[in-house]
Amino acid sequence: MALTGRAALLAALGSLPVGIWEPSWAGILAVNAPLALACACDFALAAPVRRLGLTRSGDTSARLGETADVTLTVTNPSNRPLRTHLRDAWPPSSWQPGTEVAASRHHLTVPPGERRRLTTRLRPTRRGDHPADRVTIRSYGPLGLFARQGSHKVPWTVRVLPPFTSRKHLPSKLARLRELDGRTSVLTRGAGTEFDSLREYVPGDDTRSIDWRATARQSAVAVRTWRPERDRHILLVLDTGRTSAGRVGDVPRLDASMDAALLLATLASRAGDRVDLLAYDRRVRALVQGRTAGDVLPSLVNALATLEPELIETDARALTAAALRVAPRRALIVLLTSLDAAPVEEGLLPVLPQLTQRHTVLVASVADPHIADMAKARGNPDAVYEAAAAAQAQAERHRTAEQLRRHGVTVVDTTPEDLAPALADAYLALKATGRL
């Protein structure tokens, strides 16, 4: 039960100073008795809180950066009108900073035996599951002197998915894929390409693609076109160990790797390849396997939504064994991890031959653009020192990448904004040269 400001003001009338109110028991009773009666009547006429019916409906998922609307239906089964101030509580990360009070608090009037709907608009700032907390209701009487208050648990969860900002690059990558697929004339020939069709020669075509037997049977010169083979296996491996927790700009490295993985998975599924996902550090954190082309992206997005970096060192040997179990036959293994010298040299390089002898391996890593900016700094001793430290870090990173390339690994190392399109380009280049 809550005493409102109006009730406190009226209650104070019984203790006015001498000269304004002459204190006497008769005077006090003359004022306080009607006030107490008014408060009692107001409390009695307030609609009960515990008997209210509350249900939810609305969005169950939203991409990070977008809004989710959750509707709360309040049913008043009593014979008294419900005049309420209501707070619909959610985790702090469900709102943009400074917007929680305006978004979560509502004023509502529900006549007897009726129901009303109100909408809480969430704008989450973190991925993952956001469960609803309690709904707190304060029911006022007609005078607003007293209020009944209580809380209800009304379960609901909104899953916040990765934003997939790199999808803006998908049209250009699909256009390149159509070229490789023979829909536009491409005359490349590799170990992993297969014959597509014959067409008439045009100036500029590679003469090595001329089909002389077909030319002899017709009046025009015929050339062969090739297209990459389909139904290749692509395994995306996300390293979720401590290095993935490092922040580049405003987001962890893991989030940039997720975005690149989603673009590559979408592109590969459109190309007719099978895509699986493994997230690992010292145990399997997420596994998506055996999905159809139309189900790959929703399954990956749902699996990645709750994935978080783990502050432990990744077990490279166990990660390799897990990858080989998921991909026992020849596949393209895309490992999204760090290019820091120590984890690669001590963890990945010793076990890398187990992967490269059977699979094509591509390593993708998020580079910090701040390091490149530091390397250009000049003007004072502190800036020169920072530039020297940045140059040393870049040299170590390049040396680590060269060690991987000497093992036959394709390396993509670029900033978070460029990682997704660069990884997609590397995949298309491997398909174009028949290395899948």
Short mmCIF file of C-alpha atoms in Angstrom, two decimals:
data_model
loop_
_atom_site.label_atom_id
_atom_site.label_comp_id
_atom_site.label_asym_id
_atom_site.label_seq_id
_atom_site.Cartn_x
_atom_site.Cartn_y
_atom_site.Cartn_z
CA MET A 1 0.00 0.00 0.00
CA ALA A 2 1.47 3.40 -0.96
CA LEU A 3 0.66 6.82 0.59
CA THR A 4 0.54 9.39 -2.22
CA GLY A 5 1.72 13.01 -2.00
CA ARG A 6 -1.89 14.25 -1.93
CA ALA A 7 -2.70 12.00 1.02
CA ALA A 8 0.37 13.19 2.91
CA LEU A 9 -0.63 16.82 2.36
CA LEU A 10 -4.16 16.25 3.65
CA ALA A 11 -2.91 14.26 6.63
CA ALA A 12 -0.72 17.19 7.62
CA LEU A 13 -3.76 19.40 8.13
CA GLY A 14 -4.24 17.90 11.55
CA SER A 15 -0.98 19.44 12.81
CA LEU A 16 -1.15 23.06 11.55
CA PRO A 17 0.71 25.61 13.72
CA VAL A 18 -0.99 27.68 16.44
CA GLY A 19 -2.67 30.78 15.08
CA ILE A 20 -3.82 29.03 11.97
CA TRP A 21 -5.30 25.96 13.65
CA GLU A 22 -5.94 25.83 17.36
CA PRO A 23 -4.88 22.28 18.36
CA SER A 24 -7.49 20.30 20.19
CA TRP A 25 -8.66 16.72 20.10
CA ALA A 26 -11.97 17.87 18.74
CA GLY A 27 -10.30 19.78 15.93
CA ILE A 28 -7.96 16.96 15.06
CA LEU A 29 -10.81 14.47 14.95
CA ALA A 30 -12.94 16.89 12.97
CA VAL A 31 -10.33 16.95 10.19
CA ASN A 32 -8.65 13.55 10.38
CA ALA A 33 -11.78 11.45 10.73
CA PRO A 34 -13.22 12.56 7.36
CA LEU A 35 -9.75 12.28 5.84
CA ALA A 36 -9.28 8.77 7.18
CA LEU A 37 -12.71 7.84 5.89
CA ALA A 38 -11.89 9.28 2.46
CA CYS A 39 -8.61 7.35 2.35
CA ALA A 40 -10.31 4.14 3.41
CA CYS A 41 -13.00 4.57 0.75
CA ASP A 42 -10.37 5.41 -1.88
CA PHE A 43 -8.38 2.31 -1.00
CA ALA A 44 -11.52 0.15 -1.06
CA LEU A 45 -12.53 1.47 -4.49
CA ALA A 46 -9.10 0.82 -6.06
CA ALA A 47 -9.20 -2.24 -8.32
CA PRO A 48 -7.39 -5.28 -6.86
CA VAL A 49 -3.99 -6.02 -8.38
CA ARG A 50 -3.61 -9.73 -7.71
CA ARG A 51 -6.73 -10.72 -9.66
CA LEU A 52 -5.65 -8.98 -12.86
CA GLY A 53 -5.03 -11.13 -15.92
CA LEU A 54 -1.86 -10.40 -17.92
CA THR A 55 -0.72 -12.03 -21.15
CA ARG A 56 1.93 -11.17 -23.74
CA SER A 57 2.19 -11.31 -27.51
CA GLY A 58 4.37 -9.74 -30.18
CA ASP A 59 7.93 -10.11 -31.46
CA THR A 60 10.06 -13.00 -30.31
CA SER A 61 13.19 -12.00 -32.23
CA ALA A 62 14.86 -8.94 -33.70
CA ARG A 63 18.20 -8.09 -35.26
CA LEU A 64 20.64 -6.10 -33.17
CA GLY A 65 19.98 -2.40 -33.80
CA GLU A 66 16.32 -2.91 -34.68
CA THR A 67 13.24 -2.60 -32.46
CA ALA A 68 10.99 -5.30 -31.02
CA ASP A 69 7.41 -4.59 -29.96
CA VAL A 70 5.95 -6.69 -27.14
CA THR A 71 2.26 -6.26 -26.38
CA LEU A 72 0.94 -6.70 -22.83
CA THR A 73 -2.80 -7.37 -22.47
CA VAL A 74 -4.26 -6.33 -19.10
CA THR A 75 -7.65 -7.84 -18.17
CA ASN A 76 -9.64 -6.35 -15.27
CA PRO A 77 -12.05 -9.03 -13.96
CA SER A 78 -13.25 -6.92 -11.00
CA ASN A 79 -16.31 -4.66 -10.82
CA ARG A 80 -14.13 -1.60 -10.14
CA PRO A 81 -12.29 0.46 -12.78
CA LEU A 82 -8.52 0.00 -12.90
CA ARG A 83 -6.56 3.26 -12.83
CA THR A 84 -2.94 2.25 -12.92
CA HIS A 85 0.65 3.25 -13.35
CA LEU A 86 2.43 0.20 -14.79
CA ARG A 87 6.11 -0.68 -15.19
CA ASP A 88 7.07 -3.40 -17.68
CA ALA A 89 10.61 -4.34 -16.61
CA TRP A 90 13.23 -5.87 -18.94
CA PRO A 91 17.03 -6.31 -18.65
CA PRO A 92 19.01 -3.03 -18.94
CA SER A 93 20.52 -4.08 -22.29
CA SER A 94 17.00 -4.15 -23.77
CA TRP A 95 17.02 -0.36 -24.13
CA GLN A 96 19.17 2.38 -25.55
CA PRO A 97 20.80 4.30 -22.67
CA GLY A 98 18.47 6.89 -21.20
CA THR A 99 15.28 5.55 -22.80
CA GLU A 100 14.22 2.90 -20.27
CA VAL A 101 11.98 5.12 -18.12
CA ALA A 102 9.96 6.47 -21.05
CA ALA A 103 9.67 3.08 -22.77
CA SER A 104 8.83 0.85 -19.79
CA ARG A 105 6.30 2.98 -17.87
CA HIS A 106 2.66 3.25 -18.89
CA HIS A 107 -0.52 4.92 -17.63
CA LEU A 108 -3.66 2.88 -18.17
CA THR A 109 -7.37 2.85 -17.36
CA VAL A 110 -9.32 -0.41 -17.74
CA PRO A 111 -13.11 -0.40 -17.13
CA PRO A 112 -14.64 -3.29 -15.12
CA GLY A 113 -14.70 -6.58 -17.03
CA GLU A 114 -12.72 -5.21 -19.97
CA ARG A 115 -9.17 -5.51 -21.26
CA ARG A 116 -6.63 -3.11 -22.69
CA ARG A 117 -3.43 -3.58 -24.64
CA LEU A 118 -0.23 -1.61 -24.30
CA THR A 119 3.01 -1.98 -26.25
CA THR A 120 6.54 -1.86 -24.89
CA ARG A 121 9.10 -1.08 -27.59
CA LEU A 122 12.52 -2.62 -27.00
CA ARG A 123 15.71 -1.54 -28.72
CA PRO A 124 18.36 -4.02 -27.50
CA THR A 125 22.04 -3.12 -27.37
CA ARG A 126 23.38 -6.69 -27.06
CA ARG A 127 22.87 -10.01 -28.80
CA GLY A 128 21.31 -12.95 -26.99
CA ASP A 129 18.12 -13.80 -25.13
CA HIS A 130 16.35 -10.97 -23.31
CA PRO A 131 13.76 -12.41 -20.85
CA ALA A 132 11.00 -10.20 -19.48
CA ASP A 133 11.18 -9.31 -15.80
CA ARG A 134 8.21 -8.49 -13.54
CA VAL A 135 5.27 -6.27 -14.40
CA THR A 136 4.66 -3.94 -11.45
CA ILE A 137 1.18 -2.38 -11.19
CA ARG A 138 0.03 0.43 -8.91
CA SER A 139 -3.79 0.66 -8.81
CA TYR A 140 -5.26 3.99 -7.62
CA GLY A 141 -8.65 4.83 -6.16
CA PRO A 142 -10.85 7.55 -7.69
CA LEU A 143 -9.37 10.25 -5.39
CA GLY A 144 -5.78 9.20 -5.91
CA LEU A 145 -5.14 9.16 -2.15
CA PHE A 146 -4.14 5.54 -1.75
CA ALA A 147 -2.95 2.82 -4.14
CA ARG A 148 -2.66 -0.96 -4.17
CA GLN A 149 0.62 -2.28 -5.61
CA GLY A 150 1.74 -5.70 -6.75
CA SER A 151 3.91 -7.51 -9.28
CA HIS A 152 3.21 -10.26 -11.79
CA LYS A 153 5.57 -12.58 -13.65
CA VAL A 154 4.53 -12.65 -17.32
CA PRO A 155 7.15 -14.78 -19.15
CA TRP A 156 8.36 -13.71 -22.57
CA THR A 157 11.76 -13.81 -24.30
CA VAL A 158 13.05 -11.77 -27.21
CA ARG A 159 16.07 -13.26 -28.97
CA VAL A 160 18.36 -10.59 -30.40
CA LEU A 161 20.08 -11.87 -33.55
CA PRO A 162 23.35 -10.76 -35.16
CA PRO A 163 22.78 -7.66 -37.31
CA PHE A 164 24.28 -9.17 -40.52
CA THR A 165 25.40 -5.75 -41.76
CA SER A 166 27.51 -7.34 -44.52
CA ARG A 167 24.38 -8.44 -46.41
CA LYS A 168 24.73 -5.17 -48.36
CA HIS A 169 27.65 -6.84 -50.19
CA LEU A 170 25.60 -9.87 -51.21
CA PRO A 171 24.25 -8.55 -54.59
CA SER A 172 27.74 -7.81 -55.93
CA LYS A 173 29.08 -11.17 -54.77
CA LEU A 174 26.13 -13.00 -56.33
CA ALA A 175 26.79 -11.19 -59.62
CA ARG A 176 30.36 -12.45 -59.50
CA LEU A 177 29.07 -15.93 -58.69
CA ARG A 178 26.78 -15.87 -61.74
CA GLU A 179 29.80 -15.10 -63.88
CA LEU A 180 31.62 -18.09 -62.45
CA ASP A 181 28.50 -20.20 -62.92
CA GLY A 182 28.55 -19.80 -66.69
CA ARG A 183 25.54 -17.52 -66.95
CA THR A 184 28.00 -14.88 -68.11
CA SER A 185 30.82 -16.04 -70.39
CA VAL A 186 33.77 -17.24 -68.33
CA LEU A 187 36.44 -19.39 -69.88
CA THR A 188 38.55 -20.26 -66.86
CA ARG A 189 39.46 -23.91 -66.40
CA GLY A 190 40.60 -25.45 -63.15
CA ALA A 191 40.77 -28.80 -61.42
CA GLY A 192 37.46 -28.13 -59.74
CA THR A 193 35.48 -26.90 -62.73
CA GLU A 194 33.28 -28.85 -65.08
CA PHE A 195 32.03 -28.40 -68.64
CA ASP A 196 28.92 -26.23 -68.90
CA SER A 197 28.06 -25.47 -72.54
CA LEU A 198 29.25 -24.45 -76.00
CA ARG A 199 28.79 -21.01 -77.50
CA GLU A 200 30.03 -19.03 -80.47
CA TYR A 201 33.51 -17.52 -80.30
CA VAL A 202 33.78 -13.76 -79.78
CA PRO A 203 36.97 -11.69 -80.05
CA GLY A 204 38.85 -11.73 -76.78
CA ASP A 205 37.98 -15.32 -75.82
CA ASP A 206 40.83 -17.60 -74.77
CA THR A 207 41.76 -19.67 -77.82
CA ARG A 208 42.59 -22.61 -75.55
CA SER A 209 38.85 -23.01 -74.94
CA ILE A 210 38.01 -23.53 -78.61
CA ASP A 211 36.32 -26.88 -79.22
CA TRP A 212 37.72 -27.89 -82.63
CA ARG A 213 35.49 -30.94 -83.06
CA ALA A 214 32.35 -28.89 -82.43
CA THR A 215 33.71 -26.20 -84.75
CA ALA A 216 34.17 -28.76 -87.53
CA ARG A 217 30.50 -29.72 -87.29
CA GLN A 218 29.18 -26.17 -87.70
CA SER A 219 29.96 -23.02 -89.62
CA ALA A 220 31.08 -20.92 -86.60
CA VAL A 221 33.96 -21.34 -84.17
CA ALA A 222 32.69 -22.90 -80.91
CA VAL A 223 34.21 -22.42 -77.47
CA ARG A 224 33.63 -24.28 -74.22
CA THR A 225 32.41 -22.57 -71.06
CA TRP A 226 33.08 -23.97 -67.63
CA ARG A 227 31.44 -23.62 -64.30
CA PRO A 228 32.63 -24.50 -60.81
CA GLU A 229 31.48 -27.80 -59.39
CA ARG A 230 28.58 -27.69 -56.96
CA ASP A 231 27.81 -29.53 -53.75
CA ARG A 232 31.17 -28.76 -52.14
CA HIS A 233 31.41 -28.86 -48.36
CA ILE A 234 32.21 -25.60 -46.54
CA LEU A 235 32.94 -25.77 -42.81
CA LEU A 236 33.00 -22.46 -40.96
CA VAL A 237 35.02 -22.73 -37.72
CA LEU A 238 34.67 -19.88 -35.22
CA ASP A 239 37.37 -19.62 -32.57
CA THR A 240 35.50 -18.44 -29.44
CA GLY A 241 38.55 -18.36 -27.14
CA ARG A 242 40.00 -15.36 -25.34
CA THR A 243 41.42 -13.69 -28.46
CA SER A 244 37.91 -13.40 -29.89
CA ALA A 245 36.91 -11.22 -26.93
CA GLY A 246 39.29 -8.41 -27.90
CA ARG A 247 37.40 -5.33 -29.01
CA VAL A 248 38.17 -3.64 -32.29
CA GLY A 249 36.35 -0.33 -32.29
CA ASP A 250 33.05 -0.85 -30.50
CA VAL A 251 32.55 -4.58 -31.03
CA PRO A 252 34.39 -7.81 -30.11
CA ARG A 253 36.38 -9.59 -32.81
CA LEU A 254 33.91 -12.45 -32.55
CA ASP A 255 31.06 -10.25 -33.82
CA ALA A 256 33.04 -9.22 -36.90
CA SER A 257 33.86 -12.88 -37.55
CA MET A 258 30.17 -13.80 -37.24
CA ASP A 259 29.21 -11.17 -39.79
CA ALA A 260 31.80 -12.49 -42.26
CA ALA A 261 30.65 -16.08 -41.65
CA LEU A 262 27.02 -15.15 -42.40
CA LEU A 263 27.91 -13.51 -45.73
CA LEU A 264 30.07 -16.44 -46.79
CA ALA A 265 27.43 -18.98 -45.73
CA THR A 266 24.73 -17.18 -47.71
CA LEU A 267 26.94 -16.93 -50.78
CA ALA A 268 28.08 -20.56 -50.60
CA SER A 269 24.54 -21.87 -50.18
CA ARG A 270 23.46 -19.87 -53.24
CA ALA A 271 26.36 -21.49 -55.10
CA GLY A 272 24.98 -24.93 -54.31
CA ASP A 273 27.57 -25.80 -51.65
CA ARG A 274 26.80 -27.39 -48.28
CA VAL A 275 27.61 -25.17 -45.30
CA ASP A 276 28.21 -26.27 -41.71
CA LEU A 277 29.29 -24.24 -38.67
CA LEU A 278 31.42 -25.15 -35.67
CA ALA A 279 32.11 -22.74 -32.79
CA TYR A 280 34.83 -24.03 -30.46
CA ASP A 281 37.36 -23.07 -27.76
CA ARG A 282 37.81 -26.00 -25.38
CA ARG A 283 34.44 -27.52 -26.17
CA VAL A 284 31.74 -27.15 -28.80
CA ARG A 285 29.81 -23.91 -28.25
CA ALA A 286 27.63 -24.16 -31.35
CA LEU A 287 27.19 -26.70 -34.13
CA VAL A 288 25.01 -26.33 -37.23
CA GLN A 289 25.17 -29.30 -39.55
CA GLY A 290 23.19 -30.87 -42.39
CA ARG A 291 20.89 -27.93 -43.16
CA THR A 292 19.29 -27.39 -46.55
CA ALA A 293 20.17 -24.32 -48.60
CA GLY A 294 17.00 -22.49 -47.58
CA ASP A 295 17.50 -23.27 -43.89
CA VAL A 296 21.21 -22.47 -43.58
CA LEU A 297 21.00 -18.75 -42.85
CA PRO A 298 18.15 -18.93 -40.26
CA SER A 299 19.90 -21.80 -38.48
CA LEU A 300 23.24 -19.98 -38.37
CA VAL A 301 21.71 -16.71 -37.19
CA ASN A 302 19.81 -18.49 -34.41
CA ALA A 303 22.91 -20.42 -33.30
CA LEU A 304 25.13 -17.33 -33.28
CA ALA A 305 22.64 -15.13 -31.39
CA THR A 306 23.63 -16.43 -27.93
CA LEU A 307 27.31 -17.08 -28.69
CA GLU A 308 29.78 -15.15 -26.52
CA PRO A 309 33.60 -15.16 -26.27
CA GLU A 310 35.08 -17.33 -23.54
CA LEU A 311 38.05 -15.99 -21.56
CA ILE A 312 40.06 -19.19 -21.93
CA GLU A 313 42.83 -20.27 -24.27
CA THR A 314 41.60 -22.22 -27.29
CA ASP A 315 42.73 -25.84 -27.49
CA ALA A 316 43.95 -25.95 -31.10
CA ARG A 317 44.48 -29.71 -31.08
CA ALA A 318 40.93 -30.40 -29.85
CA LEU A 319 39.56 -27.83 -32.29
CA THR A 320 41.29 -29.61 -35.17
CA ALA A 321 39.94 -32.97 -34.06
CA ALA A 322 36.41 -31.54 -33.83
CA ALA A 323 36.70 -30.02 -37.32
CA LEU A 324 37.86 -33.34 -38.77
CA ARG A 325 34.89 -35.11 -37.19
CA VAL A 326 32.47 -32.64 -38.74
CA ALA A 327 34.26 -32.72 -42.11
CA PRO A 328 35.70 -36.24 -42.58
CA ARG A 329 35.92 -35.84 -46.38
CA ARG A 330 37.54 -33.14 -48.47
CA ALA A 331 36.14 -29.69 -47.71
CA LEU A 332 36.97 -26.01 -47.49
CA ILE A 333 37.64 -25.23 -43.82
CA VAL A 334 37.35 -21.53 -43.04
CA LEU A 335 38.93 -20.81 -39.66
CA LEU A 336 38.02 -17.42 -38.22
CA THR A 337 40.61 -16.79 -35.54
CA SER A 338 43.37 -14.43 -34.45
CA LEU A 339 46.74 -13.96 -36.17
CA ASP A 340 48.52 -13.20 -32.90
CA ALA A 341 51.92 -14.85 -33.07
CA ALA A 342 51.84 -16.87 -29.84
CA PRO A 343 48.46 -18.64 -30.29
CA VAL A 344 49.24 -19.46 -33.93
CA GLU A 345 52.82 -20.63 -33.48
CA GLU A 346 52.22 -22.60 -30.29
CA GLY A 347 48.70 -23.83 -31.01
CA LEU A 348 47.68 -23.87 -34.68
CA LEU A 349 50.91 -24.47 -36.64
CA PRO A 350 51.81 -27.81 -35.00
CA VAL A 351 48.42 -29.33 -35.89
CA LEU A 352 47.88 -27.54 -39.21
CA PRO A 353 49.20 -30.42 -41.37
CA GLN A 354 46.31 -32.59 -40.13
CA LEU A 355 43.95 -30.15 -41.84
CA THR A 356 45.90 -29.22 -44.97
CA GLN A 357 46.70 -32.79 -46.03
CA ARG A 358 43.00 -33.50 -46.50
CA HIS A 359 41.27 -30.10 -46.81
CA THR A 360 41.64 -26.68 -48.34
CA VAL A 361 42.18 -24.27 -45.44
CA LEU A 362 41.39 -20.57 -45.32
CA VAL A 363 42.24 -18.50 -42.23
CA ALA A 364 40.44 -15.19 -41.73
CA SER A 365 41.38 -12.70 -39.03
CA VAL A 366 40.23 -9.27 -37.86
CA ALA A 367 42.92 -6.60 -38.01
CA ASP A 368 42.79 -3.51 -35.80
CA PRO A 369 42.72 -0.33 -37.94
CA HIS A 370 44.05 1.62 -34.96
CA ILE A 371 47.40 -0.16 -35.37
CA ALA A 372 47.69 1.13 -38.95
CA ASP A 373 46.87 4.66 -37.74
CA MET A 374 49.52 4.41 -35.02
CA ALA A 375 52.13 3.30 -37.57
CA LYS A 376 51.64 6.59 -39.46
CA ALA A 377 51.97 8.79 -36.38
CA ARG A 378 54.80 11.35 -36.27
CA GLY A 379 55.50 14.74 -34.74
CA ASN A 380 56.67 14.05 -31.17
CA PRO A 381 58.60 11.37 -29.28
CA ASP A 382 55.43 9.66 -27.99
CA ALA A 383 53.98 9.42 -31.50
CA VAL A 384 57.24 8.02 -32.90
CA TYR A 385 57.35 5.43 -30.11
CA GLU A 386 53.75 4.41 -30.87
CA ALA A 387 54.61 4.17 -34.58
CA ALA A 388 57.57 1.90 -33.83
CA ALA A 389 55.43 -0.36 -31.62
CA ALA A 390 52.72 -0.52 -34.29
CA ALA A 391 55.28 -1.35 -37.00
CA GLN A 392 56.63 -4.17 -34.86
CA ALA A 393 53.12 -5.55 -34.31
CA GLN A 394 52.39 -5.38 -38.05
CA ALA A 395 55.67 -7.15 -38.87
CA GLU A 396 54.85 -9.99 -36.45
CA ARG A 397 51.39 -10.31 -37.95
CA HIS A 398 52.76 -10.45 -41.51
CA ARG A 399 55.35 -13.04 -40.46
CA THR A 400 52.62 -15.20 -38.93
CA ALA A 401 50.53 -14.92 -42.10
CA GLU A 402 53.53 -15.96 -44.22
CA GLN A 403 54.08 -19.02 -42.05
CA LEU A 404 50.49 -20.07 -42.71
CA ARG A 405 50.82 -19.45 -46.46
CA ARG A 406 53.93 -21.67 -46.59
CA HIS A 407 51.64 -24.47 -45.38
CA GLY A 408 49.28 -23.85 -48.32
CA VAL A 409 46.77 -21.83 -46.30
CA THR A 410 44.92 -18.89 -47.83
CA VAL A 411 45.01 -15.95 -45.40
CA VAL A 412 42.57 -13.04 -45.20
CA ASP A 413 43.64 -10.37 -42.73
CA THR A 414 41.78 -7.07 -42.81
CA THR A 415 39.67 -4.62 -40.81
CA PRO A 416 36.20 -5.50 -39.45
CA GLU A 417 34.43 -3.49 -42.17
CA ASP A 418 36.34 -5.24 -44.97
CA LEU A 419 36.57 -8.75 -43.54
CA ALA A 420 33.22 -10.05 -44.85
CA PRO A 421 33.63 -8.93 -48.51
CA ALA A 422 37.30 -9.96 -48.52
CA LEU A 423 36.43 -13.44 -47.24
CA ALA A 424 33.70 -13.77 -49.88
CA ASP A 425 36.18 -12.74 -52.58
CA ALA A 426 38.69 -15.34 -51.36
CA TYR A 427 35.99 -18.03 -51.56
CA LEU A 428 35.05 -16.97 -55.11
CA ALA A 429 38.72 -16.98 -56.13
CA LEU A 430 39.12 -20.54 -54.83
CA LYS A 431 36.04 -21.61 -56.81
CA ALA A 432 37.26 -19.84 -59.94
CA THR A 433 40.61 -21.63 -59.83
CA GLY A 434 39.04 -25.01 -59.04
CA ARG A 435 40.71 -25.39 -55.66
CA LEU A 436 37.50 -26.53 -53.98
#
